[in-house]
PDB file of C-alpha atoms in Angstrom:
ATOM      1  CA  SER D  20     153.960 104.846  87.334  1.00 73.00           C
ATOM      2  CA  ALA D  21     157.500 104.304  86.098  1.00 83.00           C
ATOM      3  CA  VAL D  22     158.967 106.528  83.413  1.00 89.00           C
ATOM      4  CA  ILE D  23     160.736 104.654  80.639  1.00 93.00           C
ATOM      5  CA  SER D  24     163.312 106.100  78.273  1.00 94.00           C
ATOM      6  CA  GLN D  25     164.216 104.228  75.134  1.00 95.00           C
ATOM      7  CA  LYS D  26     167.092 104.945  72.794  1.00 96.00           C
ATOM      8  CA  PRO D  27     167.256 105.290  69.870  1.00 96.00           C
ATOM      9  CA  SER D  28     163.753 106.498  69.121  1.00 94.00           C
ATOM     10  CA  ARG D  29     164.235 105.596  65.504  1.00 95.00           C
ATOM     11  CA  ASP D  30     166.979 104.407  63.199  1.00 96.00           C
ATOM     12  CA  ILE D  31     167.576 103.321  59.660  1.00 97.00           C
ATOM     13  CA  CYS D  32     169.846 100.327  59.395  1.00 95.00           C
ATOM     14  CA  GLN D  33     171.530  98.365  56.681  1.00 96.00           C
ATOM     15  CA  ARG D  34     170.828  94.722  56.083  1.00 97.00           C
ATOM     16  CA  GLY D  35     173.220  92.449  57.949  1.00 97.00           C
ATOM     17  CA  THR D  36     174.073  94.893  60.702  1.00 97.00           C
ATOM     18  CA  SER D  37     173.050  94.787  64.353  1.00 97.00           C
ATOM     19  CA  LEU D  38     171.522  97.460  66.541  1.00 97.00           C
ATOM     20  CA  THR D  39     171.215  97.683  70.289  1.00 98.00           C
ATOM     21  CA  ILE D  40     168.216  99.374  71.879  1.00 98.00           C
ATOM     22  CA  GLN D  41     168.491 100.700  75.400  1.00 98.00           C
ATOM     23  CA  CYS D  42     165.732 100.903  77.977  1.00 97.00           C
ATOM     24  CA  GLN D  43     166.211 102.983  81.119  1.00 97.00           C
ATOM     25  CA  VAL D  44     163.628 103.132  83.898  1.00 94.00           C
ATOM     26  CA  ASP D  45     163.500 105.840  86.525  1.00 93.00           C
ATOM     27  CA  SER D  46     162.879 103.354  89.339  1.00 89.00           C
ATOM     28  CA  GLN D  47     163.752  99.785  90.167  1.00 89.00           C
ATOM     29  CA  VAL D  48     161.367  97.303  88.612  1.00 87.00           C
ATOM     30  CA  THR D  49     161.254  93.555  88.862  1.00 83.00           C
ATOM     31  CA  MET D  50     159.421  92.848  85.644  1.00 83.00           C
ATOM     32  CA  MET D  51     160.728  94.073  82.307  1.00 90.00           C
ATOM     33  CA  PHE D  52     159.652  92.918  78.874  1.00 93.00           C
ATOM     34  CA  TRP D  53     160.485  93.506  75.237  1.00 96.00           C
ATOM     35  CA  TYR D  54     157.734  93.604  72.627  1.00 96.00           C
ATOM     36  CA  ARG D  55     157.791  93.933  68.870  1.00 96.00           C
ATOM     37  CA  GLN D  56     155.152  95.703  66.827  1.00 95.00           C
ATOM     38  CA  GLN D  57     155.457  95.071  63.117  1.00 94.00           C
ATOM     39  CA  PRO D  58     153.919  97.663  60.788  1.00 89.00           C
ATOM     40  CA  GLY D  59     150.173  97.810  61.237  1.00 86.00           C
ATOM     41  CA  GLN D  60     150.237  94.857  63.604  1.00 89.00           C
ATOM     42  CA  SER D  61     149.677  94.167  67.247  1.00 91.00           C
ATOM     43  CA  LEU D  62     152.285  93.772  69.934  1.00 93.00           C
ATOM     44  CA  THR D  63     154.102  90.471  70.243  1.00 94.00           C
ATOM     45  CA  LEU D  64     156.147  89.571  73.276  1.00 94.00           C
ATOM     46  CA  ILE D  65     159.760  88.823  72.422  1.00 96.00           C
ATOM     47  CA  ALA D  66     161.101  87.992  75.854  1.00 95.00           C
ATOM     48  CA  THR D  67     161.114  88.692  79.547  1.00 92.00           C
ATOM     49  CA  ALA D  68     164.327  90.351  80.651  1.00 93.00           C
ATOM     50  CA  ASN D  69     165.504  88.757  83.877  1.00 88.00           C
ATOM     51  CA  GLN D  70     167.918  90.585  86.119  1.00 87.00           C
ATOM     52  CA  GLY D  71     171.063  88.582  86.666  1.00 84.00           C
ATOM     53  CA  SER D  72     170.081  85.666  84.457  1.00 86.00           C
ATOM     54  CA  GLU D  73     169.289  84.815  80.868  1.00 90.00           C
ATOM     55  CA  ALA D  74     166.163  86.250  79.328  1.00 92.00           C
ATOM     56  CA  THR D  75     163.118  84.059  78.816  1.00 92.00           C
ATOM     57  CA  TYR D  76     162.180  83.980  75.142  1.00 95.00           C
ATOM     58  CA  GLU D  77     158.787  83.399  73.609  1.00 93.00           C
ATOM     59  CA  SER D  78     158.181  80.886  70.892  1.00 92.00           C
ATOM     60  CA  GLY D  79     159.617  82.107  67.619  1.00 94.00           C
ATOM     61  CA  PHE D  80     162.296  84.293  69.179  1.00 96.00           C
ATOM     62  CA  VAL D  81     165.828  83.137  69.917  1.00 96.00           C
ATOM     63  CA  ILE D  82     168.734  84.528  71.852  1.00 96.00           C
ATOM     64  CA  ASP D  83     171.092  84.544  68.879  1.00 97.00           C
ATOM     65  CA  LYS D  84     168.801  86.883  67.001  1.00 97.00           C
ATOM     66  CA  PHE D  85     167.604  89.001  69.940  1.00 98.00           C
ATOM     67  CA  PRO D  86     170.211  88.951  72.695  1.00 97.00           C
ATOM     68  CA  ILE D  87     169.023  90.752  75.814  1.00 97.00           C
ATOM     69  CA  SER D  88     170.947  92.077  78.757  1.00 95.00           C
ATOM     70  CA  ARG D  89     169.632  93.206  82.112  1.00 95.00           C
ATOM     71  CA  PRO D  90     172.510  94.142  84.381  1.00 93.00           C
ATOM     72  CA  ASN D  91     170.341  95.777  87.050  1.00 92.00           C
ATOM     73  CA  LEU D  92     166.757  96.600  88.008  1.00 92.00           C
ATOM     74  CA  THR D  93     166.585  99.831  86.026  1.00 94.00           C
ATOM     75  CA  PHE D  94     168.229  99.028  82.707  1.00 95.00           C
ATOM     76  CA  SER D  95     167.997  96.571  79.836  1.00 96.00           C
ATOM     77  CA  THR D  96     169.155  96.293  76.262  1.00 97.00           C
ATOM     78  CA  LEU D  97     167.769  94.437  73.279  1.00 98.00           C
ATOM     79  CA  THR D  98     169.973  93.771  70.287  1.00 98.00           C
ATOM     80  CA  VAL D  99     168.513  92.981  66.903  1.00 98.00           C
ATOM     81  CA  SER D 100     171.217  90.969  65.178  1.00 97.00           C
ATOM     82  CA  ASN D 101     172.000  90.446  61.505  1.00 97.00           C
ATOM     83  CA  MET D 102     169.024  92.535  60.509  1.00 97.00           C
ATOM     84  CA  SER D 103     166.872  91.971  57.462  1.00 96.00           C
ATOM     85  CA  PRO D 104     163.980  94.085  56.135  1.00 96.00           C
ATOM     86  CA  GLU D 105     161.578  91.758  57.978  1.00 95.00           C
ATOM     87  CA  ASP D 106     162.977  93.127  61.241  1.00 97.00           C
ATOM     88  CA  SER D 107     161.603  96.578  60.458  1.00 97.00           C
ATOM     89  CA  SER D 108     159.339  97.181  63.436  1.00 96.00           C
ATOM     90  CA  ILE D 109     158.774  99.191  66.530  1.00 95.00           C
ATOM     91  CA  TYR D 110     160.479  97.605  69.508  1.00 97.00           C
ATOM     92  CA  LEU D 111     158.975  98.478  72.862  1.00 95.00           C
ATOM     93  CA  CYS D 112     160.305  98.101  76.335  1.00 95.00           C
ATOM     94  CA  SER D 113     157.752  97.673  79.077  1.00 93.00           C
ATOM     95  CA  VAL D 114     157.840  97.313  82.821  1.00 91.00           C
ATOM     96  CA  GLY D 115     155.288  95.809  85.112  1.00 83.00           C
ATOM     97  CA  ALA D 116     154.041  96.763  88.511  1.00 73.00           C
ATOM     98  CA  ARG D 117     151.509  94.927  90.609  1.00 70.00           C
ATOM     99  CA  ASP D 118     148.549  97.038  91.553  1.00 67.00           C
ATOM    100  CA  PHE D 119     146.384  96.589  94.653  1.00 63.00           C
ATOM    101  CA  SER D 120     144.401  93.771  93.064  1.00 63.00           C
ATOM    102  CA  GLY D 121     147.474  91.806  92.064  1.00 63.00           C
ATOM    103  CA  ALA D 122     147.179  92.692  88.407  1.00 66.00           C
ATOM    104  CA  ASN D 123     150.375  93.360  86.540  1.00 70.00           C
ATOM    105  CA  VAL D 124     149.881  96.702  84.828  1.00 78.00           C
ATOM    106  CA  LEU D 125     152.414  97.347  82.108  1.00 84.00           C
ATOM    107  CA  THR D 126     153.858 100.733  81.302  1.00 88.00           C
ATOM    108  CA  PHE D 127     155.452 101.124  77.898  1.00 90.00           C
ATOM    109  CA  GLY D 128     158.288 103.169  76.565  1.00 89.00           C
ATOM    110  CA  ALA D 129     157.785 105.293  73.472  1.00 91.00           C
ATOM    111  CA  GLY D 130     159.342 102.586  71.341  1.00 93.00           C
ATOM    112  CA  SER D 131     162.253 102.367  68.933  1.00 95.00           C
ATOM    113  CA  ARG D 132     161.222 102.441  65.298  1.00 95.00           C
ATOM    114  CA  LEU D 133     163.690 100.492  63.169  1.00 96.00           C
ATOM    115  CA  THR D 134     163.745 100.506  59.404  1.00 96.00           C
ATOM    116  CA  VAL D 135     166.038  98.003  57.720  1.00 96.00           C
ATOM    117  CA  LEU D 136     167.007  98.669  54.128  1.00 95.00           C
TER     118      LEU D 136
ATOM    119  CA  ALA X  12     146.636  79.247  75.551  1.00 77.00           C
ATOM    120  CA  GLN X  13     145.406  82.775  75.854  1.00 86.00           C
ATOM    121  CA  LYS X  14     143.893  84.614  72.948  1.00 92.00           C
ATOM    122  CA  VAL X  15     142.358  88.031  72.422  1.00 96.00           C
ATOM    123  CA  THR X  16     140.230  88.820  69.392  1.00 96.00           C
ATOM    124  CA  GLN X  17     139.340  92.279  68.196  1.00 96.00           C
ATOM    125  CA  ALA X  18     137.246  91.616  65.142  1.00 94.00           C
ATOM    126  CA  GLN X  19     136.898  95.253  64.143  1.00 96.00           C
ATOM    127  CA  THR X  20     139.989  96.254  62.223  1.00 95.00           C
ATOM    128  CA  GLU X  21     138.971  99.833  61.609  1.00 97.00           C
ATOM    129  CA  ILE X  22     136.036 102.017  62.609  1.00 97.00           C
ATOM    130  CA  SER X  23     135.254 105.463  61.297  1.00 97.00           C
ATOM    131  CA  VAL X  24     132.743 107.726  63.009  1.00 97.00           C
ATOM    132  CA  VAL X  25     131.810 111.363  62.931  1.00 97.00           C
ATOM    133  CA  GLU X  26     132.530 113.482  65.949  1.00 97.00           C
ATOM    134  CA  LYS X  27     129.966 113.228  68.762  1.00 97.00           C
ATOM    135  CA  GLU X  28     128.869 109.765  67.745  1.00 97.00           C
ATOM    136  CA  ASP X  29     129.097 106.942  70.261  1.00 97.00           C
ATOM    137  CA  VAL X  30     131.306 104.016  69.319  1.00 97.00           C
ATOM    138  CA  THR X  31     131.870 100.577  70.833  1.00 97.00           C
ATOM    139  CA  LEU X  32     135.034  98.592  70.377  1.00 98.00           C
ATOM    140  CA  ASP X  33     134.631  94.859  70.790  1.00 97.00           C
ATOM    141  CA  CYS X  34     136.999  92.490  72.559  1.00 98.00           C
ATOM    142  CA  VAL X  35     136.564  88.749  73.000  1.00 98.00           C
ATOM    143  CA  TYR X  36     139.060  86.682  74.939  1.00 96.00           C
ATOM    144  CA  GLU X  37     139.941  83.069  75.578  1.00 95.00           C
ATOM    145  CA  THR X  38     141.670  81.690  78.625  1.00 91.00           C
ATOM    146  CA  ARG X  39     141.599  78.552  80.729  1.00 89.00           C
ATOM    147  CA  ASP X  40     142.457  80.432  83.872  1.00 87.00           C
ATOM    148  CA  THR X  41     139.878  81.273  86.494  1.00 87.00           C
ATOM    149  CA  THR X  42     141.768  84.353  87.600  1.00 86.00           C
ATOM    150  CA  TYR X  43     142.817  86.763  84.919  1.00 89.00           C
ATOM    151  CA  TYR X  44     142.996  90.444  84.073  1.00 89.00           C
ATOM    152  CA  LEU X  45     141.774  92.403  81.107  1.00 92.00           C
ATOM    153  CA  PHE X  46     143.149  95.685  79.860  1.00 93.00           C
ATOM    154  CA  TRP X  47     142.598  98.367  77.292  1.00 95.00           C
ATOM    155  CA  TYR X  48     145.439 100.452  75.902  1.00 95.00           C
ATOM    156  CA  LYS X  49     145.344 103.390  73.528  1.00 96.00           C
ATOM    157  CA  GLN X  50     148.032 104.011  70.916  1.00 94.00           C
ATOM    158  CA  PRO X  51     147.691 107.492  69.419  1.00 92.00           C
ATOM    159  CA  PRO X  52     149.517 108.451  66.205  1.00 88.00           C
ATOM    160  CA  SER X  53     152.547 109.388  68.296  1.00 84.00           C
ATOM    161  CA  GLY X  54     153.001 105.675  68.947  1.00 85.00           C
ATOM    162  CA  GLU X  55     153.170 105.563  72.722  1.00 87.00           C
ATOM    163  CA  LEU X  56     150.905 103.071  74.463  1.00 90.00           C
ATOM    164  CA  VAL X  57     148.636 104.568  77.073  1.00 91.00           C
ATOM    165  CA  PHE X  58     147.037 102.430  79.757  1.00 90.00           C
ATOM    166  CA  LEU X  59     143.283 103.010  80.038  1.00 92.00           C
ATOM    167  CA  ILE X  60     141.820 100.392  82.326  1.00 89.00           C
ATOM    168  CA  ARG X  61     142.385  97.108  84.118  1.00 87.00           C
ATOM    169  CA  ARG X  62     139.617  94.738  85.129  1.00 88.00           C
ATOM    170  CA  ASN X  63     139.974  91.475  87.048  1.00 85.00           C
ATOM    171  CA  SER X  64     137.934  88.380  86.395  1.00 88.00           C
ATOM    172  CA  PHE X  65     136.089  88.578  89.708  1.00 85.00           C
ATOM    173  CA  ASP X  66     134.690  91.996  89.102  1.00 82.00           C
ATOM    174  CA  GLU X  67     131.999  92.166  86.456  1.00 80.00           C
ATOM    175  CA  GLN X  68     130.790  95.569  87.455  1.00 80.00           C
ATOM    176  CA  ASN X  69     130.810  97.940  84.544  1.00 81.00           C
ATOM    177  CA  GLU X  70     132.994 100.977  84.823  1.00 83.00           C
ATOM    178  CA  ILE X  71     132.600 104.510  83.599  1.00 84.00           C
ATOM    179  CA  SER X  72     135.292 107.132  83.408  1.00 85.00           C
ATOM    180  CA  GLY X  73     134.146 110.342  81.813  1.00 91.00           C
ATOM    181  CA  ARG X  74     133.242 109.562  78.214  1.00 93.00           C
ATOM    182  CA  TYR X  75     134.696 106.070  78.476  1.00 94.00           C
ATOM    183  CA  SER X  76     132.846 103.009  79.701  1.00 93.00           C
ATOM    184  CA  TRP X  77     133.632  99.335  79.773  1.00 93.00           C
ATOM    185  CA  ASN X  78     131.287  96.364  79.735  1.00 93.00           C
ATOM    186  CA  PHE X  79     132.736  93.116  81.058  1.00 93.00           C
ATOM    187  CA  GLN X  80     130.619  89.997  80.529  1.00 93.00           C
ATOM    188  CA  LYS X  81     132.171  86.781  81.669  1.00 92.00           C
ATOM    189  CA  SER X  82     129.359  84.704  80.188  1.00 92.00           C
ATOM    190  CA  THR X  83     130.339  85.789  76.687  1.00 94.00           C
ATOM    191  CA  SER X  84     134.063  86.315  77.420  1.00 95.00           C
ATOM    192  CA  SER X  85     133.819  89.881  76.255  1.00 96.00           C
ATOM    193  CA  PHE X  86     135.237  93.163  77.486  1.00 96.00           C
ATOM    194  CA  ASN X  87     133.858  95.911  75.288  1.00 96.00           C
ATOM    195  CA  PHE X  88     134.844  99.556  75.341  1.00 96.00           C
ATOM    196  CA  THR X  89     132.461 102.400  74.544  1.00 96.00           C
ATOM    197  CA  ILE X  90     133.379 105.990  73.849  1.00 96.00           C
ATOM    198  CA  THR X  91     130.465 108.375  74.209  1.00 96.00           C
ATOM    199  CA  ALA X  92     130.342 111.582  72.195  1.00 96.00           C
ATOM    200  CA  SER X  93     133.580 110.786  70.397  1.00 96.00           C
ATOM    201  CA  GLN X  94     136.124 113.492  69.689  1.00 97.00           C
ATOM    202  CA  VAL X  95     138.842 113.840  67.096  1.00 96.00           C
ATOM    203  CA  VAL X  96     141.440 113.323  69.837  1.00 95.00           C
ATOM    204  CA  ASP X  97     140.050 109.839  70.350  1.00 96.00           C
ATOM    205  CA  SER X  98     141.489 108.827  66.982  1.00 97.00           C
ATOM    206  CA  ALA X  99     143.974 106.071  67.761  1.00 97.00           C
ATOM    207  CA  VAL X 100     144.509 102.356  67.721  1.00 96.00           C
ATOM    208  CA  TYR X 101     142.968 100.649  70.721  1.00 97.00           C
ATOM    209  CA  PHE X 102     144.281  97.362  72.021  1.00 97.00           C
ATOM    210  CA  CYS X 103     142.570  94.912  74.320  1.00 97.00           C
ATOM    211  CA  ALA X 104     144.913  92.682  76.321  1.00 95.00           C
ATOM    212  CA  LEU X 105     144.782  89.763  78.733  1.00 93.00           C
ATOM    213  CA  SER X 106     147.000  88.347  81.434  1.00 86.00           C
ATOM    214  CA  ASP X 107     146.733  85.797  84.193  1.00 74.00           C
ATOM    215  CA  THR X 108     148.330  85.888  87.595  1.00 67.00           C
ATOM    216  CA  GLY X 109     151.094  83.525  86.577  1.00 65.00           C
ATOM    217  CA  ARG X 110     152.053  84.981  83.225  1.00 61.00           C
ATOM    218  CA  ARG X 111     153.242  88.464  83.910  1.00 72.00           C
ATOM    219  CA  ALA X 112     153.306  89.715  80.347  1.00 81.00           C
ATOM    220  CA  LEU X 113     150.210  90.619  78.373  1.00 89.00           C
ATOM    221  CA  THR X 114     148.648  88.978  75.346  1.00 91.00           C
ATOM    222  CA  PHE X 115     147.340  91.638  72.994  1.00 94.00           C
ATOM    223  CA  GLY X 116     144.552  91.633  70.479  1.00 95.00           C
ATOM    224  CA  SER X 117     145.194  92.817  66.947  1.00 94.00           C
ATOM    225  CA  GLY X 118     143.877  96.286  67.695  1.00 96.00           C
ATOM    226  CA  THR X 119     141.068  98.440  66.352  1.00 97.00           C
ATOM    227  CA  ARG X 120     141.892 101.645  64.537  1.00 97.00           C
ATOM    228  CA  LEU X 121     139.366 104.334  65.387  1.00 97.00           C
ATOM    229  CA  GLN X 122     139.106 107.385  63.171  1.00 97.00           C
ATOM    230  CA  VAL X 123     136.909 110.206  64.385  1.00 97.00           C
ATOM    231  CA  GLN X 124     136.093 112.663  61.645  1.00 96.00           C
ATOM    232  CA  PRO X 125     135.317 116.287  62.497  1.00 94.00           C
TER     233      PRO X 125
END
């Protein structure tokens, strides 16, 4: 399966600032997603990062707050803009690969733990 | 809409006990996939198993086993002879063939005491 590297692994940020998280995959992948995991909570899909076009956002997430880039098939960035303490979460990059049955099995990066003061 | 329910928020067992983690799902799709992931204290998500909706055969992998029952929309996970290293949060997830991303349950935190 693909190996995913996320940077930064953790950061402490000030309210009102923005932070960009990078996701690098060791192979070309068609499907790439960004998830958020708030403290003690489950994973919530933020958006699907589409190569060469705008990301597809889930309900409750907007491009102005979470702009996403995906310049090629191995790299994506997620920016958390104008941060507030409510944005303190783990942000996870994941990539999908179809297995023999057609299922999309997701592999996850180690996550970026953001704390907003 | 898809939904995954893990009613057990936290389970605590003593080492060597068997433990079952429950997962109930909702979907309108006839073809779908179910997953279990493990999230140890380190935070990384580890894929454990995938099961498709056409295959109700139970699966066993070492101390792990999974029971898929379409009639009750459940996909339960049993750990036999639990070990301290099994302590983690376990997530059940669901996807269909059209929606590529996964819908996750709220997770069950398993604590295995020595």
